[in-house]
Coordinates of C-alpha atoms and ligand atoms in Angstrom, one line a residue:
M8 CA 101.4 153.3 118.2
D9 CA 103.4 150.3 119.5
V10 CA 104.6 147.5 117.3
V11 CA 105.3 143.8 117.6
E12 CA 107.5 142.2 114.9
G13 CA 108.0 138.6 114.0
R14 CA 106.6 135.8 111.9
V15 CA 103.0 136.9 112.0
F16 CA 100.0 134.8 111.2
Y17 CA 98.2 137.2 108.8
Q18 CA 95.7 136.5 106.1
G19 CA 95.9 132.8 106.5
R20 CA 99.7 132.3 106.6
L21 CA 102.9 133.1 108.4
Q22 CA 104.7 136.1 107.1
K23 CA 107.5 138.3 108.4
A24 CA 105.7 141.4 109.4
C25 CA 105.1 144.2 111.9
V26 CA 101.8 144.7 113.7
G27 CA 101.0 148.2 114.9
Y28 CA 98.5 148.7 117.6
E29 CA 97.0 151.6 119.5
D30 CA 94.5 151.9 122.3
G31 CA 94.2 148.1 122.4
L32 CA 93.3 147.7 118.7
I33 CA 95.4 146.6 115.8
V34 CA 95.8 149.5 113.4
S35 CA 98.3 148.3 110.8
V36 CA 100.0 145.2 109.5
K37 CA 103.0 145.9 107.2
K38 CA 106.5 144.6 106.3
A39 CA 108.0 147.5 108.3
L40 CA 106.5 149.9 110.9
E41 CA 107.9 152.2 113.4
G42 CA 106.4 152.4 116.8
E43 CA 107.1 154.0 120.2
E44 CA 107.6 150.6 121.8
H45 CA 108.9 148.1 119.3
Y46 CA 109.0 144.4 120.4
D47 CA 111.1 142.4 117.9
F48 CA 110.4 138.7 118.4
G49 CA 112.8 137.7 115.5
D50 CA 111.8 134.4 114.0
R51 CA 109.2 133.6 116.6
L52 CA 105.5 133.2 115.7
I53 CA 103.0 135.9 116.5
L54 CA 99.5 134.4 116.6
P55 CA 96.1 135.6 117.6
G56 CA 95.2 134.7 121.2
A57 CA 92.9 131.7 121.6
V58 CA 89.2 132.2 122.4
D59 CA 87.9 129.3 124.6
P60 CA 84.1 129.2 124.3
H61 CA 83.6 126.8 127.2
V62 CA 85.2 127.1 130.7
H63 CA 84.0 126.6 134.3
F64 CA 85.7 129.0 136.7
R65 CA 83.4 128.1 139.6
E66 CA 82.5 131.4 141.0
P67 CA 80.4 131.8 143.0
G68 CA 80.1 128.9 145.4
L69 CA 82.7 126.3 144.3
T70 CA 85.9 128.2 144.8
N71 CA 87.6 125.3 146.5
K72 CA 88.0 124.0 142.9
E73 CA 88.8 127.3 141.1
D74 CA 88.0 130.9 141.1
F75 CA 88.1 133.7 138.5
L76 CA 91.6 134.7 139.5
S77 CA 93.2 131.3 139.2
G78 CA 91.1 130.1 136.2
S79 CA 91.9 133.2 134.2
L80 CA 95.6 133.1 135.1
S81 CA 95.7 129.5 133.9
A82 CA 94.0 130.7 130.6
L83 CA 96.6 133.5 130.2
F84 CA 99.5 131.0 130.6
G85 CA 97.9 128.8 128.0
G86 CA 97.7 131.6 125.4
V87 CA 93.9 132.0 125.8
T88 CA 93.1 135.7 125.9
C89 CA 89.3 135.4 126.1
V90 CA 87.0 132.8 127.7
L91 CA 83.3 132.3 127.8
E92 CA 82.4 131.1 131.3
M93 CA 79.7 128.7 132.3
P94 CA 76.7 129.3 134.7
N95 CA 76.5 126.0 136.7
T96 CA 77.8 127.6 139.8
V97 CA 76.3 127.8 143.3
P98 CA 73.9 129.6 143.0
P99 CA 73.5 129.0 139.3
V100 CA 73.3 132.0 136.9
V101 CA 69.7 131.8 135.9
D102 CA 68.2 135.2 136.4
A103 CA 69.0 138.9 136.5
E104 CA 70.0 138.8 140.1
S105 CA 72.4 135.9 140.0
L106 CA 73.9 137.3 136.8
R107 CA 74.4 140.7 138.5
E108 CA 75.9 139.2 141.6
K109 CA 78.4 137.2 139.6
R110 CA 79.3 140.1 137.5
E111 CA 80.0 142.3 140.5
R112 CA 81.9 139.6 142.2
I113 CA 84.4 138.9 139.4
L114 CA 84.8 142.5 138.3
G115 CA 88.5 143.4 138.2
R116 CA 89.5 139.8 139.0
S117 CA 90.2 138.4 135.5
W118 CA 93.6 138.1 133.8
V119 CA 91.9 137.7 130.4
D120 CA 88.7 139.0 128.8
Y121 CA 85.5 137.1 129.4
G122 CA 81.9 136.7 128.5
L123 CA 79.3 135.1 130.8
F124 CA 76.8 132.4 130.0
A125 CA 73.4 132.3 131.7
C126 CA 71.4 129.1 132.1
L127 CA 68.1 128.7 130.4
S128 CA 65.9 126.8 132.9
P129 CA 62.3 125.5 132.6
G130 CA 59.6 128.1 133.0
K131 CA 62.0 131.0 133.6
D132 CA 61.7 134.2 131.6
I133 CA 64.8 135.2 129.7
E134 CA 63.9 138.9 130.1
G135 CA 66.4 139.5 132.9
L136 CA 69.2 137.8 131.0
S137 CA 69.4 140.3 128.2
N138 CA 73.0 141.3 129.1
C139 CA 74.6 137.8 129.4
H140 CA 76.8 137.0 126.5
A141 CA 75.2 133.7 125.5
F142 CA 72.9 131.0 126.9
K143 CA 73.5 127.5 128.1
I144 CA 71.1 124.5 128.2
F145 CA 71.8 121.2 129.9
M146 CA 69.7 118.5 128.4
G147 CA 71.5 115.8 130.5
S148 CA 72.4 115.9 134.2
S149 CA 75.9 116.9 135.0
T150 CA 77.8 118.7 137.8
Q151 CA 75.5 121.3 139.3
S152 CA 73.5 121.3 136.1
V153 CA 70.1 123.0 135.7
L154 CA 68.2 120.5 133.6
M155 CA 65.9 121.1 130.7
R156 CA 64.3 117.8 129.7
E157 CA 60.7 118.3 128.6
E158 CA 60.0 119.1 124.9
T159 CA 57.6 121.9 125.8
D160 CA 60.3 123.6 128.0
L161 CA 63.0 123.2 125.4
A162 CA 60.8 124.5 122.6
E163 CA 59.7 127.5 124.7
A164 CA 63.3 128.3 125.8
L165 CA 64.7 128.0 122.2
V166 CA 62.0 130.2 120.7
S167 CA 62.6 132.9 123.3
A168 CA 66.4 132.6 122.9
G169 CA 65.8 132.9 119.1
S170 CA 64.2 136.3 119.6
T171 CA 67.7 137.5 120.7
D172 CA 70.8 137.2 118.7
K173 CA 72.6 135.1 121.3
V174 CA 74.1 131.7 120.8
V175 CA 72.6 128.8 122.8
S176 CA 75.3 126.3 123.8
V177 CA 73.8 123.0 124.6
H178 CA 75.1 120.1 126.7
A179 CA 73.5 117.4 124.5
E180 CA 72.9 114.2 126.3
E181 CA 69.4 112.9 126.5
D182 CA 68.7 112.6 130.3
D183 CA 66.2 109.7 130.0
M184 CA 68.9 107.6 128.4
L185 CA 71.5 108.0 131.1
L186 CA 71.8 104.9 133.4
Q187 CA 72.4 104.8 137.1
K188 CA 74.5 101.8 138.1
D189 CA 77.6 101.1 140.1
E190 CA 80.6 102.7 138.3
R191 CA 84.1 101.6 139.0
F192 CA 86.0 102.3 135.7
L193 CA 85.9 104.7 132.8
R194 CA 84.3 102.0 130.7
D195 CA 81.4 101.8 133.2
H196 CA 80.9 105.6 133.0
E197 CA 80.9 105.4 129.3
E198 CA 78.2 102.6 129.4
C199 CA 76.1 104.7 131.8
R200 CA 76.2 107.6 129.4
P201 CA 75.9 105.9 126.0
R202 CA 76.6 107.6 122.7
G203 CA 73.0 107.0 121.8
A204 CA 72.0 109.6 124.4
E205 CA 74.2 112.2 122.7
L206 CA 72.9 111.3 119.3
R207 CA 69.3 111.5 120.4
A208 CA 69.8 114.9 122.0
I209 CA 71.4 116.3 118.9
E210 CA 68.6 114.9 116.7
R211 CA 66.1 116.6 119.0
L212 CA 68.0 119.9 118.9
L213 CA 68.4 119.9 115.1
T214 CA 64.6 120.2 114.8
Y215 CA 65.0 123.7 116.3
Q216 CA 67.9 124.9 114.3
D217 CA 65.8 127.5 112.4
K218 CA 64.5 128.8 115.7
A219 CA 67.7 129.7 117.5
R220 CA 71.5 130.0 117.0
L221 CA 72.5 126.6 118.3
N222 CA 75.9 125.3 119.4
V223 CA 76.5 121.8 120.5
C224 CA 79.1 121.5 123.3
H225 CA 81.8 118.8 123.6
V226 CA 80.9 116.4 120.8
S227 CA 82.2 113.0 122.0
C228 CA 81.8 110.6 119.1
P229 CA 82.1 110.5 115.3
E230 CA 78.5 109.7 114.7
S231 CA 77.6 113.1 116.2
L232 CA 79.8 114.7 113.6
D233 CA 77.9 112.9 110.9
L234 CA 74.6 114.3 112.3
L235 CA 76.0 117.8 112.5
K236 CA 77.8 117.8 109.1
G237 CA 76.2 120.3 106.7
S238 CA 73.8 121.7 109.3
R239 CA 73.9 125.4 110.4
T240 CA 74.4 124.3 114.0
T241 CA 78.0 124.9 115.2
F242 CA 79.8 122.6 117.6
E243 CA 82.8 122.1 119.8
V244 CA 85.2 119.3 120.3
T245 CA 87.5 119.2 123.4
P246 CA 91.2 118.2 123.6
H247 CA 90.3 115.4 126.0
H248 CA 87.8 113.7 123.6
M249 CA 90.6 113.8 120.9
L250 CA 93.6 112.8 123.0
L251 CA 92.2 110.6 125.9
D252 CA 90.0 107.5 125.9
S253 CA 88.4 105.1 128.2
S254 CA 91.0 102.4 127.8
M255 CA 93.6 104.6 129.5
D256 CA 94.5 104.2 133.1
L257 CA 93.1 107.5 134.3
G258 CA 90.6 106.3 136.9
A259 CA 88.3 109.1 138.2
W260 CA 90.7 111.7 136.9
G261 CA 89.4 110.9 133.4
K262 CA 85.7 110.9 134.5
V263 CA 83.9 113.6 132.5
N264 CA 80.5 114.3 130.9
P265 CA 80.1 113.4 128.1
P266 CA 82.4 110.5 128.8
L267 CA 85.7 109.6 127.2
R268 CA 84.9 106.9 124.6
R269 CA 86.8 104.3 122.7
R270 CA 90.2 104.7 121.1
G271 CA 88.6 104.6 117.7
D272 CA 86.2 107.4 118.6
R273 CA 89.0 109.6 119.9
E274 CA 91.1 108.9 116.7
A275 CA 88.1 109.7 114.5
L276 CA 87.5 113.0 116.2
F277 CA 91.1 113.9 116.0
T278 CA 91.3 113.1 112.3
A279 CA 88.2 115.2 111.7
F280 CA 89.7 118.1 113.6
C281 CA 93.0 117.8 111.6
K282 CA 91.0 117.9 108.4
G283 CA 89.3 121.2 109.5
E284 CA 85.9 119.6 109.9
V285 CA 85.5 120.8 113.5
P286 CA 84.4 124.4 113.8
M287 CA 85.5 125.1 117.4
L288 CA 88.1 123.8 119.9
A289 CA 86.7 124.2 123.5
T290 CA 88.4 122.9 126.6
D291 CA 85.4 122.5 128.9
H292 CA 87.9 123.4 131.6
A293 CA 86.0 121.9 134.6
P294 CA 88.4 121.6 137.5
H295 CA 87.5 119.6 140.7
A296 CA 89.6 119.4 143.9
P297 CA 92.0 116.4 144.1
E298 CA 90.2 115.2 147.3
E299 CA 86.9 115.1 145.4
K300 CA 88.4 113.1 142.6
E301 CA 90.0 110.7 145.2
R302 CA 86.6 109.8 146.7
G303 CA 86.3 106.6 144.7
F304 CA 85.1 106.4 141.1
G305 CA 81.4 106.3 141.8
E306 CA 81.5 109.3 144.1
A307 CA 84.0 111.4 142.2
P308 CA 82.5 114.4 140.3
S309 CA 82.8 114.6 136.5
G310 CA 85.0 117.1 134.8
L311 CA 88.7 117.9 134.2
P312 CA 90.9 121.0 133.9
G313 CA 92.3 122.0 130.5
V314 CA 92.2 125.7 129.7
E315 CA 96.0 126.1 130.1
T316 CA 96.9 122.9 128.2
G317 CA 94.4 122.8 125.3
F318 CA 95.7 125.4 122.9
S319 CA 99.4 124.6 123.8
M320 CA 99.0 120.9 123.2
M321 CA 97.4 121.5 119.9
L322 CA 100.3 123.8 118.9
A323 CA 102.7 121.0 119.6
L324 CA 100.6 118.7 117.4
V325 CA 100.8 121.4 114.6
K326 CA 104.6 121.3 115.0
R327 CA 104.5 117.5 114.8
G328 CA 102.7 117.8 111.5
H329 CA 99.3 116.5 112.4
M330 CA 97.4 119.6 111.2
S331 CA 98.1 123.0 109.7
L332 CA 98.5 126.1 111.8
D333 CA 95.6 127.6 109.8
T334 CA 93.3 124.7 110.8
L335 CA 94.1 125.1 114.4
L336 CA 93.8 128.9 114.5
K337 CA 90.4 128.7 112.7
A338 CA 89.1 126.4 115.4
A339 CA 90.8 127.9 118.4
S340 CA 90.6 131.6 117.7
M341 CA 88.8 132.7 114.6
T342 CA 85.6 130.7 114.5
P343 CA 84.8 131.0 118.3
A344 CA 85.3 134.8 118.0
K345 CA 83.1 134.9 114.9
T346 CA 80.4 132.6 116.3
F347 CA 80.1 134.5 119.6
G348 CA 80.4 138.0 118.1
L349 CA 83.8 139.0 119.5
N350 CA 86.2 141.5 118.1
K351 CA 89.0 139.0 118.5
G352 CA 90.4 135.8 117.0
E353 CA 92.6 137.1 114.1
I354 CA 95.4 139.5 113.5
A355 CA 93.7 142.0 111.3
E356 CA 93.2 145.8 111.3
G357 CA 90.5 146.8 113.8
R358 CA 90.6 143.7 115.9
D359 CA 91.7 143.6 119.5
A360 CA 95.5 143.4 119.9
D361 CA 95.5 140.0 121.6
F362 CA 98.7 138.2 120.6
V363 CA 100.5 135.0 121.6
V364 CA 104.2 134.7 120.8
I365 CA 105.5 131.2 120.5
D366 CA 108.8 129.5 119.6
P367 CA 107.9 126.2 117.9
R368 CA 111.2 124.8 119.0
D369 CA 110.3 125.2 122.6
I370 CA 108.3 122.0 123.1
R371 CA 107.8 121.0 126.8
K372 CA 106.3 118.2 128.7
I373 CA 103.2 119.2 130.7
S374 CA 103.7 119.0 134.4
A375 CA 100.8 119.7 136.9
R376 CA 103.3 121.5 139.2
E377 CA 103.9 124.2 136.5
L378 CA 100.2 124.9 135.8
H379 CA 98.1 127.7 137.4
S380 CA 94.7 126.2 138.0
K381 CA 93.8 126.0 141.6
C382 CA 92.9 122.3 141.3
G383 CA 96.6 121.4 140.9
W384 CA 96.3 118.4 138.6
T385 CA 96.0 117.6 134.9
P386 CA 95.0 114.4 133.0
F387 CA 97.6 115.5 130.4
E388 CA 100.7 115.0 132.5
G389 CA 103.8 114.3 130.3
K390 CA 102.1 115.3 127.0
E391 CA 103.9 117.7 124.7
A392 CA 102.9 121.4 124.6
I393 CA 104.2 124.7 123.2
F394 CA 103.4 127.3 125.8
P395 CA 103.5 131.0 124.9
Q396 CA 106.6 133.0 125.6
A397 CA 104.7 136.2 125.6
V398 CA 101.0 137.1 125.7
F399 CA 99.4 140.5 124.9
L400 CA 95.9 141.4 125.9
R401 CA 94.5 144.4 124.0
G402 CA 98.0 145.7 123.4
R403 CA 99.3 145.2 126.9
M404 CA 102.1 142.7 127.4
M405 CA 100.8 140.5 130.2
L406 CA 103.2 137.7 130.2
R407 CA 106.8 137.2 129.1
D408 CA 109.1 134.2 129.8
G409 CA 106.9 133.0 132.6
T410 CA 106.7 136.4 134.4
I411 CA 103.6 138.6 134.8
M412 CA 104.5 142.0 133.2
N413 CA 101.4 144.1 133.8
E414 CA 98.4 144.8 136.1
R415 CA 95.4 142.6 135.7
C416 CA 93.1 144.1 133.1
G417 CA 90.7 141.4 131.8
R418 CA 87.2 142.8 131.1
E419 CA 83.9 141.6 130.1
V420 CA 83.4 141.5 126.3
S421 CA 80.4 142.7 124.3
H422 CA 79.0 141.7 121.0
V423 CA 80.3 143.3 117.9
Ligands
LIG121 O1 82.1 116.6 133.1 C1 81.6 117.7 133.2 N1 81.8 118.6 134.2 N2 80.6 118.0 132.3 C2 79.8 119.1 132.5 O2 78.9 119.3 131.7 C3 80.0 120.0 133.6 C4 81.3 119.9 134.1 C5 81.5 120.6 135.5 O3 81.0 121.7 135.7 O4 82.2 120.0 136.3

């Protein structure tokens, strides 16, 4: 057994403790423990690694933007020890063959653990997709999306998904309500993708909630929270919808679907998050190359990177007193792990030994130059973040003080 010692987040609070782990699993949490290796982190915080249920690492086919190596390295540096990765690649992951090809291609190339989404598409059988981790549906068009618009297709897909135990994550924007017009500013993009489209899509989805395990991705306005409140459907909010808005001077770098909305919307989402009303934090890390974003607003693709900055910015907001550490860790680690059936997300006996060590005094300003995504830019330049000083993946110290310490060992997760 090896041991990490410090101020451990255990049973809902920080306590001075030792965590013993063996063969990648936590075996004991006690005031004092003796291990072969003993890492004493003093008064630094030992937290569960974050689980990001929504990232796009662009393999195969879009590797000018990102690939599994660079995306997962970026996750590791951001304290994210597990990601669930999206299927809107080229080709998209929609059947047994595309899933197998992707799986083979990324094998051995991830710095963190990962699960793979497969896209449900009209008329396609889900049979071949039995070993994806979860399903994705795009109700509204977005980057390389495989659309599902018709009621009969949606109903059929959700009923078959419901015959499995897998979660269906949905990009909820009603495609018929999206407008095509000249876009030059973030406000235009927001007008073209009105909140009504999100609300309508969520209303439609909620009629299926006893059929399948539904999860609504990247909720962008407080009215959607009202619709989802009290339902059994889980949902995600992104850091960008809580920290950025369409009045900011971001140009195409802030173009994303669903769009950044008004300042009041962003503040309402952030307030709900701080109150613990948002089940999951998800970054929707969706990198595009700078030259693609520089094409001019109308031509630029939607999406922005965030897997390295999401958890770390929220940790700085905990330090600044906006929310409790408990609230953040529930949304960033515990609930995503629980929702998607992962043996992760908390420091407890039997869980994977995925730890992030932070020093709350070590607040830094985000700089794109220091991040690890291939895309090389961030919309969060200059914002405060607390990056991990050490990261452990299933008991292996992967990162310490900015240096990689171990061989790459990320592996595909399975349901527990
Ligand atoms: O802005 C977005 N970008 N929204 C999505 O749903 C997809 C994503 C991407 O893949 O670039």
